[in-house]
Amino acid sequence: MWSLSNIATSIDQWLNETFNPTLALILEMLIAGVAVIGLFAMLGLILVIMERKVSAWIQIRLGPNRVGPKGMFQSLADTVKLLVKEGMTPGGSDKLLFNVAPFVAMIVAMLLMAPIAFAKDFQLWDLNIGVLYISAVSSISVISILMAGWASNNKYSLLGAMRSGAQIVSYELSAGLAVLAIVVLTGSLRVSDIINSQADGWWIFKGHIPAIISFVIFIIAVTAETNRAPFDMAEAESELTAGFHTEYSGMKFALFFLAEYVNVFIVCALGATLFLGGWMPFHIGTWEAFNHVMDYIPSSIWFFGKTFFLIFLIMWFRWTFPRLRIDQLLNLEWKYLLPISMFNLLLVTLIAILGWHF
Amino acid sequence: MFLKQYIKDVWGAMKSLATGMKRTGYYFTHHKEIITEQYPDNRDTLVLPERFKGEVVMIHDENNEHACTGCTACELACPNATIKIITKFDVDAETGKKKKAIDTFVYHLELCTMCNLCVEACPTGAIKMAQTFEHSVFDRSQLTKTLNKPGSKIREGVE
């Protein structure tokens, strides 16, 4: 049967037959790097057009409908515009930090791609601390934001960066605790183990109410962590002069923009992996016949279907809820999400120890 | 009791968020209600909302008569001196009495903020907001308009 892992295996075999093992490994790394960059470009194009269409439909509008069939090439045209725009570096800014910051944001996003399983046996690096790696590396992204705000030599950008940094650092706690709930249930940090443990049902169904609570908390926390509305204090419109990237223009701004969308994809992929079984098809316990029918749908389609469902959910939030004030935002995290997720973790631990999950 | 209130708060918040998402979810799945006007393409069939405010016009009937008595209530109501009314005195041919009337109703579209206060202030309903909105011209002086048509006079019976 056609699958991504078959393609990967045949490429691996061909490279190893043609070149010596060291050269083959280097070539494979290059191919993986190019594939990740290609995936980023595709994600940027698809997610931007998806965001605009979803927002239009939710607000009873039409959305982009001029470039290409039903406006589907609009994001491509936007990319061309951004490419030819001048990338300015303001005088008085810290030139090195200013220019490095967008690349830090992108590199963090690229690093996060490593442990994500896109399909059955199709993963860049199945390291045994995958989930810990993701939560550790994703917290580096705050550095790029602070760097950008600081180097801009602009008080508004600095304030925007501080606000954004406070938000990301606080919401990371709840996101981490929500992730921990599934780690406790699975008993492993390895991404492939977590997915395999869901072969007889996804954790959101198997883990009873605590799993649902931690799923809701996870979605709320990662929405805040990726700086998206209703938590987009960092880049509210004119009233906050657009947060930490006020001074960025052209492609440098586009890199921040792209990093935001790629981060949305990554956290949704993580959420799909942890709670909805990643590439695992929809299985119910020991119903062999039903499970077998579900296996006919390719695993990559399951993965991307779940991920895009979560992305749609986050977009739905964005275009429904009004923006929170900074004090409300911190209240929500410290007074509500964190206590609830701590209590929830206790509950999950109890369930895991007593073996009450299915 | 604190805990009870806390759980109640969380539950209420979740419920109200779900209500909002239900509404937007309904819009997302019902594309027929789209309210976008494809503006330059549909110039002929363009429908503007009833309350849209484009510019101030004076209502003239088929006899070229209007209802403006020249009371300057609109001029006084205008917050940024958009309206200037130049009055004159008509002499009644039969009785010889003098009567105040407008000579020119000057309207500066370039100053107007479409606040509708002049229309509210008018005691006789002589002016209203029109639905025109393509106001761009090459010369700013073209935006200074005379609202009463040449040769028009006040309608009989309007005081």
JSON list of C-alpha atoms in Angstrom, two decimals, chain B:
[
{"chain": "B", "resi": 1, "resn": "MET", "atom": "CA", "xyz": [-18.84, 28.84, 49.58]},
{"chain": "B", "resi": 2, "resn": "PHE", "atom": "CA", "xyz": [-15.86, 30.33, 47.78]},
{"chain": "B", "resi": 3, "resn": "LEU", "atom": "CA", "xyz": [-15.28, 27.06, 45.97]},
{"chain": "B", "resi": 4, "resn": "LYS", "atom": "CA", "xyz": [-18.92, 26.89, 44.94]},
{"chain": "B", "resi": 5, "resn": "GLN", "atom": "CA", "xyz": [-18.73, 30.38, 43.44]},
{"chain": "B", "resi": 6, "resn": "TYR", "atom": "CA", "xyz": [-15.45, 29.48, 41.72]},
{"chain": "B", "resi": 7, "resn": "ILE", "atom": "CA", "xyz": [-16.89, 26.39, 40.03]},
{"chain": "B", "resi": 8, "resn": "LYS", "atom": "CA", "xyz": [-20.00, 28.37, 39.11]},
{"chain": "B", "resi": 9, "resn": "ASP", "atom": "CA", "xyz": [-17.79, 31.04, 37.48]},
{"chain": "B", "resi": 10, "resn": "VAL", "atom": "CA", "xyz": [-15.87, 28.49, 35.43]},
{"chain": "B", "resi": 11, "resn": "TRP", "atom": "CA", "xyz": [-19.03, 26.71, 34.37]},
{"chain": "B", "resi": 12, "resn": "GLY", "atom": "CA", "xyz": [-20.73, 29.99, 33.43]},
{"chain": "B", "resi": 13, "resn": "ALA", "atom": "CA", "xyz": [-17.70, 31.09, 31.42]},
{"chain": "B", "resi": 14, "resn": "MET", "atom": "CA", "xyz": [-17.58, 27.82, 29.49]},
{"chain": "B", "resi": 15, "resn": "LYS", "atom": "CA", "xyz": [-21.29, 28.04, 28.79]},
{"chain": "B", "resi": 16, "resn": "SER", "atom": "CA", "xyz": [-21.15, 31.62, 27.50]},
{"chain": "B", "resi": 17, "resn": "LEU", "atom": "CA", "xyz": [-18.15, 30.82, 25.31]},
{"chain": "B", "resi": 18, "resn": "ALA", "atom": "CA", "xyz": [-20.05, 27.85, 23.88]},
{"chain": "B", "resi": 19, "resn": "THR", "atom": "CA", "xyz": [-23.00, 30.13, 23.12]},
{"chain": "B", "resi": 20, "resn": "GLY", "atom": "CA", "xyz": [-20.74, 32.46, 21.17]},
{"chain": "B", "resi": 21, "resn": "MET", "atom": "CA", "xyz": [-19.16, 29.62, 19.26]},
{"chain": "B", "resi": 22, "resn": "LYS", "atom": "CA", "xyz": [-22.57, 28.19, 18.41]},
{"chain": "B", "resi": 23, "resn": "ARG", "atom": "CA", "xyz": [-23.53, 31.50, 16.83]},
{"chain": "B", "resi": 24, "resn": "THR", "atom": "CA", "xyz": [-20.36, 31.81, 14.74]},
{"chain": "B", "resi": 25, "resn": "GLY", "atom": "CA", "xyz": [-20.54, 28.13, 13.88]},
{"chain": "B", "resi": 26, "resn": "TYR", "atom": "CA", "xyz": [-24.03, 28.78, 12.50]},
{"chain": "B", "resi": 27, "resn": "TYR", "atom": "CA", "xyz": [-22.68, 31.62, 10.37]},
{"chain": "B", "resi": 28, "resn": "PHE", "atom": "CA", "xyz": [-19.80, 29.45, 9.19]},
{"chain": "B", "resi": 29, "resn": "THR", "atom": "CA", "xyz": [-22.14, 26.75, 7.92]},
{"chain": "B", "resi": 30, "resn": "HIS", "atom": "CA", "xyz": [-24.73, 29.10, 6.37]},
{"chain": "B", "resi": 31, "resn": "HIS", "atom": "CA", "xyz": [-23.05, 30.88, 3.47]},
{"chain": "B", "resi": 32, "resn": "LYS", "atom": "CA", "xyz": [-26.25, 32.28, 2.00]},
{"chain": "B", "resi": 33, "resn": "GLU", "atom": "CA", "xyz": [-26.45, 35.11, 4.50]},
{"chain": "B", "resi": 34, "resn": "ILE", "atom": "CA", "xyz": [-23.30, 36.80, 3.14]},
{"chain": "B", "resi": 35, "resn": "ILE", "atom": "CA", "xyz": [-23.64, 40.56, 3.39]},
{"chain": "B", "resi": 36, "resn": "THR", "atom": "CA", "xyz": [-20.58, 41.60, 1.36]},
{"chain": "B", "resi": 37, "resn": "GLU", "atom": "CA", "xyz": [-21.25, 44.05, -1.49]},
{"chain": "B", "resi": 38, "resn": "GLN", "atom": "CA", "xyz": [-18.88, 43.51, -4.43]},
{"chain": "B", "resi": 39, "resn": "TYR", "atom": "CA", "xyz": [-18.68, 47.25, -4.79]},
{"chain": "B", "resi": 40, "resn": "PRO", "atom": "CA", "xyz": [-17.17, 48.35, -8.10]},
{"chain": "B", "resi": 41, "resn": "ASP", "atom": "CA", "xyz": [-18.73, 45.38, -9.91]},
{"chain": "B", "resi": 42, "resn": "ASN", "atom": "CA", "xyz": [-22.28, 45.93, -8.74]},
{"chain": "B", "resi": 43, "resn": "ARG", "atom": "CA", "xyz": [-22.67, 49.68, -9.18]},
{"chain": "B", "resi": 44, "resn": "ASP", "atom": "CA", "xyz": [-26.06, 49.13, -10.84]},
{"chain": "B", "resi": 45, "resn": "THR", "atom": "CA", "xyz": [-27.52, 46.85, -8.20]},
{"chain": "B", "resi": 46, "resn": "LEU", "atom": "CA", "xyz": [-25.78, 48.29, -5.15]},
{"chain": "B", "resi": 47, "resn": "VAL", "atom": "CA", "xyz": [-28.07, 48.36, -2.13]},
{"chain": "B", "resi": 48, "resn": "LEU", "atom": "CA", "xyz": [-27.05, 50.65, 0.71]},
{"chain": "B", "resi": 49, "resn": "PRO", "atom": "CA", "xyz": [-28.56, 50.40, 4.17]},
{"chain": "B", "resi": 50, "resn": "GLU", "atom": "CA", "xyz": [-31.40, 52.80, 4.81]},
{"chain": "B", "resi": 51, "resn": "ARG", "atom": "CA", "xyz": [-29.50, 54.73, 7.46]},
{"chain": "B", "resi": 52, "resn": "PHE", "atom": "CA", "xyz": [-26.35, 55.21, 5.35]},
{"chain": "B", "resi": 53, "resn": "LYS", "atom": "CA", "xyz": [-25.26, 58.86, 5.44]},
{"chain": "B", "resi": 54, "resn": "GLY", "atom": "CA", "xyz": [-23.54, 60.14, 2.30]},
{"chain": "B", "resi": 55, "resn": "GLU", "atom": "CA", "xyz": [-24.09, 63.89, 2.06]},
{"chain": "B", "resi": 56, "resn": "VAL", "atom": "CA", "xyz": [-26.63, 66.54, 2.99]},
{"chain": "B", "resi": 57, "resn": "VAL", "atom": "CA", "xyz": [-29.18, 67.40, 0.29]},
{"chain": "B", "resi": 58, "resn": "MET", "atom": "CA", "xyz": [-32.21, 69.65, 0.26]},
{"chain": "B", "resi": 59, "resn": "ILE", "atom": "CA", "xyz": [-35.51, 68.08, -0.74]},
{"chain": "B", "resi": 60, "resn": "HIS", "atom": "CA", "xyz": [-37.17, 69.77, -3.72]},
{"chain": "B", "resi": 61, "resn": "ASP", "atom": "CA", "xyz": [-40.59, 68.77, -5.00]},
{"chain": "B", "resi": 62, "resn": "GLU", "atom": "CA", "xyz": [-41.75, 68.77, -8.65]},
{"chain": "B", "resi": 63, "resn": "ASN", "atom": "CA", "xyz": [-42.62, 72.49, -8.57]},
{"chain": "B", "resi": 64, "resn": "ASN", "atom": "CA", "xyz": [-39.02, 73.28, -7.59]},
{"chain": "B", "resi": 65, "resn": "GLU", "atom": "CA", "xyz": [-40.15, 74.20, -4.12]},
{"chain": "B", "resi": 66, "resn": "HIS", "atom": "CA", "xyz": [-38.39, 73.38, -0.86]},
{"chain": "B", "resi": 67, "resn": "ALA", "atom": "CA", "xyz": [-39.31, 73.60, 2.82]},
{"chain": "B", "resi": 68, "resn": "CYS", "atom": "CA", "xyz": [-36.35, 75.67, 4.05]},
{"chain": "B", "resi": 69, "resn": "THR", "atom": "CA", "xyz": [-37.36, 78.82, 5.92]},
{"chain": "B", "resi": 70, "resn": "GLY", "atom": "CA", "xyz": [-33.82, 80.03, 6.47]},
{"chain": "B", "resi": 71, "resn": "CYS", "atom": "CA", "xyz": [-34.10, 79.70, 10.25]},
{"chain": "B", "resi": 72, "resn": "THR", "atom": "CA", "xyz": [-30.37, 78.70, 10.47]},
{"chain": "B", "resi": 73, "resn": "ALA", "atom": "CA", "xyz": [-31.09, 75.97, 13.02]},
{"chain": "B", "resi": 74, "resn": "CYS", "atom": "CA", "xyz": [-28.92, 73.60, 10.99]},
{"chain": "B", "resi": 75, "resn": "GLU", "atom": "CA", "xyz": [-26.12, 76.14, 10.81]},
{"chain": "B", "resi": 76, "resn": "LEU", "atom": "CA", "xyz": [-26.17, 76.49, 14.60]},
{"chain": "B", "resi": 77, "resn": "ALA", "atom": "CA", "xyz": [-26.37, 72.74, 15.12]},
{"chain": "B", "resi": 78, "resn": "CYS", "atom": "CA", "xyz": [-23.38, 71.97, 12.92]},
{"chain": "B", "resi": 79, "resn": "PRO", "atom": "CA", "xyz": [-20.29, 71.29, 15.08]},
{"chain": "B", "resi": 80, "resn": "ASN", "atom": "CA", "xyz": [-17.72, 72.30, 12.46]},
{"chain": "B", "resi": 81, "resn": "ALA", "atom": "CA", "xyz": [-19.28, 75.09, 10.43]},
{"chain": "B", "resi": 82, "resn": "THR", "atom": "CA", "xyz": [-20.12, 73.01, 7.42]},
{"chain": "B", "resi": 83, "resn": "ILE", "atom": "CA", "xyz": [-23.31, 74.92, 6.61]},
{"chain": "B", "resi": 84, "resn": "LYS", "atom": "CA", "xyz": [-23.57, 78.64, 5.84]},
{"chain": "B", "resi": 85, "resn": "ILE", "atom": "CA", "xyz": [-27.01, 80.12, 5.12]},
{"chain": "B", "resi": 86, "resn": "ILE", "atom": "CA", "xyz": [-27.26, 83.45, 3.34]},
{"chain": "B", "resi": 87, "resn": "THR", "atom": "CA", "xyz": [-30.71, 84.93, 3.83]},
{"chain": "B", "resi": 88, "resn": "LYS", "atom": "CA", "xyz": [-32.66, 87.59, 1.97]},
{"chain": "B", "resi": 89, "resn": "PHE", "atom": "CA", "xyz": [-36.08, 89.20, 2.38]},
{"chain": "B", "resi": 90, "resn": "ASP", "atom": "CA", "xyz": [-38.89, 88.38, -0.01]},
{"chain": "B", "resi": 91, "resn": "VAL", "atom": "CA", "xyz": [-41.51, 91.09, -0.41]},
{"chain": "B", "resi": 92, "resn": "ASP", "atom": "CA", "xyz": [-45.03, 89.81, -0.69]},
{"chain": "B", "resi": 93, "resn": "ALA", "atom": "CA", "xyz": [-46.56, 91.27, -3.84]},
{"chain": "B", "resi": 94, "resn": "GLU", "atom": "CA", "xyz": [-50.10, 91.67, -2.45]},
{"chain": "B", "resi": 95, "resn": "THR", "atom": "CA", "xyz": [-49.62, 92.77, 1.15]},
{"chain": "B", "resi": 96, "resn": "GLY", "atom": "CA", "xyz": [-46.21, 94.41, 0.83]},
{"chain": "B", "resi": 97, "resn": "LYS", "atom": "CA", "xyz": [-44.95, 92.51, 3.92]},
{"chain": "B", "resi": 98, "resn": "LYS", "atom": "CA", "xyz": [-41.32, 91.43, 4.08]},
{"chain": "B", "resi": 99, "resn": "LYS", "atom": "CA", "xyz": [-40.60, 87.76, 4.73]},
{"chain": "B", "resi": 100, "resn": "LYS", "atom": "CA", "xyz": [-37.29, 86.07, 5.54]},
{"chain": "B", "resi": 101, "resn": "ALA", "atom": "CA", "xyz": [-36.12, 83.47, 2.99]},
{"chain": "B", "resi": 102, "resn": "ILE", "atom": "CA", "xyz": [-32.91, 81.81, 1.90]},
{"chain": "B", "resi": 103, "resn": "ASP", "atom": "CA", "xyz": [-30.76, 83.19, -0.83]},
{"chain": "B", "resi": 104, "resn": "THR", "atom": "CA", "xyz": [-28.08, 80.50, -0.80]},
{"chain": "B", "resi": 105, "resn": "PHE", "atom": "CA", "xyz": [-27.69, 77.36, 1.27]},
{"chain": "B", "resi": 106, "resn": "VAL", "atom": "CA", "xyz": [-23.91, 76.75, 1.20]},
{"chain": "B", "resi": 107, "resn": "TYR", "atom": "CA", "xyz": [-22.74, 73.29, 2.17]},
{"chain": "B", "resi": 108, "resn": "HIS", "atom": "CA", "xyz": [-19.05, 72.41, 2.56]},
{"chain": "B", "resi": 109, "resn": "LEU", "atom": "CA", "xyz": [-18.86, 68.69, 1.91]},
{"chain": "B", "resi": 110, "resn": "GLU", "atom": "CA", "xyz": [-15.13, 68.66, 2.63]},
{"chain": "B", "resi": 111, "resn": "LEU", "atom": "CA", "xyz": [-15.81, 69.72, 6.23]},
{"chain": "B", "resi": 112, "resn": "CYS", "atom": "CA", "xyz": [-18.82, 67.50, 6.83]},
{"chain": "B", "resi": 113, "resn": "THR", "atom": "CA", "xyz": [-18.49, 64.53, 9.20]},
{"chain": "B", "resi": 114, "resn": "MET", "atom": "CA", "xyz": [-21.95, 63.14, 8.34]},
{"chain": "B", "resi": 115, "resn": "CYS", "atom": "CA", "xyz": [-23.02, 63.47, 11.96]},
{"chain": "B", "resi": 116, "resn": "ASN", "atom": "CA", "xyz": [-26.67, 64.01, 11.02]},
{"chain": "B", "resi": 117, "resn": "LEU", "atom": "CA", "xyz": [-27.11, 66.82, 13.59]},
{"chain": "B", "resi": 118, "resn": "CYS", "atom": "CA", "xyz": [-28.33, 69.33, 10.98]},
{"chain": "B", "resi": 119, "resn": "VAL", "atom": "CA", "xyz": [-31.02, 66.94, 9.80]},
{"chain": "B", "resi": 120, "resn": "GLU", "atom": "CA", "xyz": [-32.09, 66.41, 13.40]},
{"chain": "B", "resi": 121, "resn": "ALA", "atom": "CA", "xyz": [-32.16, 70.15, 14.03]},
{"chain": "B", "resi": 122, "resn": "CYS", "atom": "CA", "xyz": [-34.26, 71.12, 11.01]},
{"chain": "B", "resi": 123, "resn": "PRO", "atom": "CA", "xyz": [-37.80, 72.00, 12.17]},
{"chain": "B", "resi": 124, "resn": "THR", "atom": "CA", "xyz": [-39.40, 71.67, 8.74]},
{"chain": "B", "resi": 125, "resn": "GLY", "atom": "CA", "xyz": [-37.66, 68.58, 7.39]},
{"chain": "B", "resi": 126, "resn": "ALA", "atom": "CA", "xyz": [-36.11, 70.50, 4.52]},
{"chain": "B", "resi": 127, "resn": "ILE", "atom": "CA", "xyz": [-32.81, 68.62, 4.39]},
{"chain": "B", "resi": 128, "resn": "LYS", "atom": "CA", "xyz": [-31.92, 64.97, 4.55]},
{"chain": "B", "resi": 129, "resn": "MET", "atom": "CA", "xyz": [-28.96, 62.65, 4.13]},
{"chain": "B", "resi": 130, "resn": "ALA", "atom": "CA", "xyz": [-28.50, 61.26, 0.63]},
{"chain": "B", "resi": 131, "resn": "GLN", "atom": "CA", "xyz": [-26.93, 57.88, -0.10]},
{"chain": "B", "resi": 132, "resn": "THR", "atom": "CA", "xyz": [-24.27, 59.07, -2.56]},
{"chain": "B", "resi": 133, "resn": "PHE", "atom": "CA", "xyz": [-20.74, 58.31, -1.50]},
{"chain": "B", "resi": 134, "resn": "GLU", "atom": "CA", "xyz": [-18.37, 58.66, -4.47]},
{"chain": "B", "resi": 135, "resn": "HIS", "atom": "CA", "xyz": [-17.29, 62.20, -3.65]},
{"chain": "B", "resi": 136, "resn": "SER", "atom": "CA", "xyz": [-13.75, 62.35, -4.98]},
{"chain": "B", "resi": 137, "resn": "VAL", "atom": "CA", "xyz": [-12.99, 65.30, -7.26]},
{"chain": "B", "resi": 138, "resn": "PHE", "atom": "CA", "xyz": [-9.78, 66.85, -8.52]},
{"chain": "B", "resi": 139, "resn": "ASP", "atom": "CA", "xyz": [-10.51, 70.34, -7.21]},
{"chain": "B", "resi": 140, "resn": "ARG", "atom": "CA", "xyz": [-11.43, 70.98, -3.63]},
{"chain": "B", "resi": 141, "resn": "SER", "atom": "CA", "xyz": [-13.66, 73.93, -4.52]},
{"chain": "B", "resi": 142, "resn": "GLN", "atom": "CA", "xyz": [-16.10, 71.56, -6.22]},
{"chain": "B", "resi": 143, "resn": "LEU", "atom": "CA", "xyz": [-16.95, 70.20, -2.80]},
{"chain": "B", "resi": 144, "resn": "THR", "atom": "CA", "xyz": [-18.50, 73.49, -1.75]},
{"chain": "B", "resi": 145, "resn": "LYS", "atom": "CA", "xyz": [-22.09, 73.06, -2.87]},
{"chain": "B", "resi": 146, "resn": "THR", "atom": "CA", "xyz": [-25.20, 75.19, -3.09]},
{"chain": "B", "resi": 147, "resn": "LEU", "atom": "CA", "xyz": [-28.07, 73.05, -1.95]},
{"chain": "B", "resi": 148, "resn": "ASN", "atom": "CA", "xyz": [-31.07, 75.11, -3.08]},
{"chain": "B", "resi": 149, "resn": "LYS", "atom": "CA", "xyz": [-31.63, 74.73, -6.81]},
{"chain": "B", "resi": 150, "resn": "PRO", "atom": "CA", "xyz": [-31.63, 77.89, -8.94]},
{"chain": "B", "resi": 151, "resn": "GLY", "atom": "CA", "xyz": [-35.04, 79.57, -9.06]},
{"chain": "B", "resi": 152, "resn": "SER", "atom": "CA", "xyz": [-36.46, 77.48, -6.24]},
{"chain": "B", "resi": 153, "resn": "LYS", "atom": "CA", "xyz": [-38.70, 79.02, -3.62]},
{"chain": "B", "resi": 154, "resn": "ILE", "atom": "CA", "xyz": [-40.24, 78.08, -0.34]},
{"chain": "B", "resi": 155, "resn": "ARG", "atom": "CA", "xyz": [-43.32, 75.91, -0.46]},
{"chain": "B", "resi": 156, "resn": "GLU", "atom": "CA", "xyz": [-46.65, 77.58, 0.44]},
{"chain": "B", "resi": 157, "resn": "GLY", "atom": "CA", "xyz": [-47.73, 76.99, 4.01]},
{"chain": "B", "resi": 158, "resn": "VAL", "atom": "CA", "xyz": [-44.30, 76.26, 5.47]},
{"chain": "B", "resi": 159, "resn": "GLU", "atom": "CA", "xyz": [-43.53, 78.65, 8.29]}
]
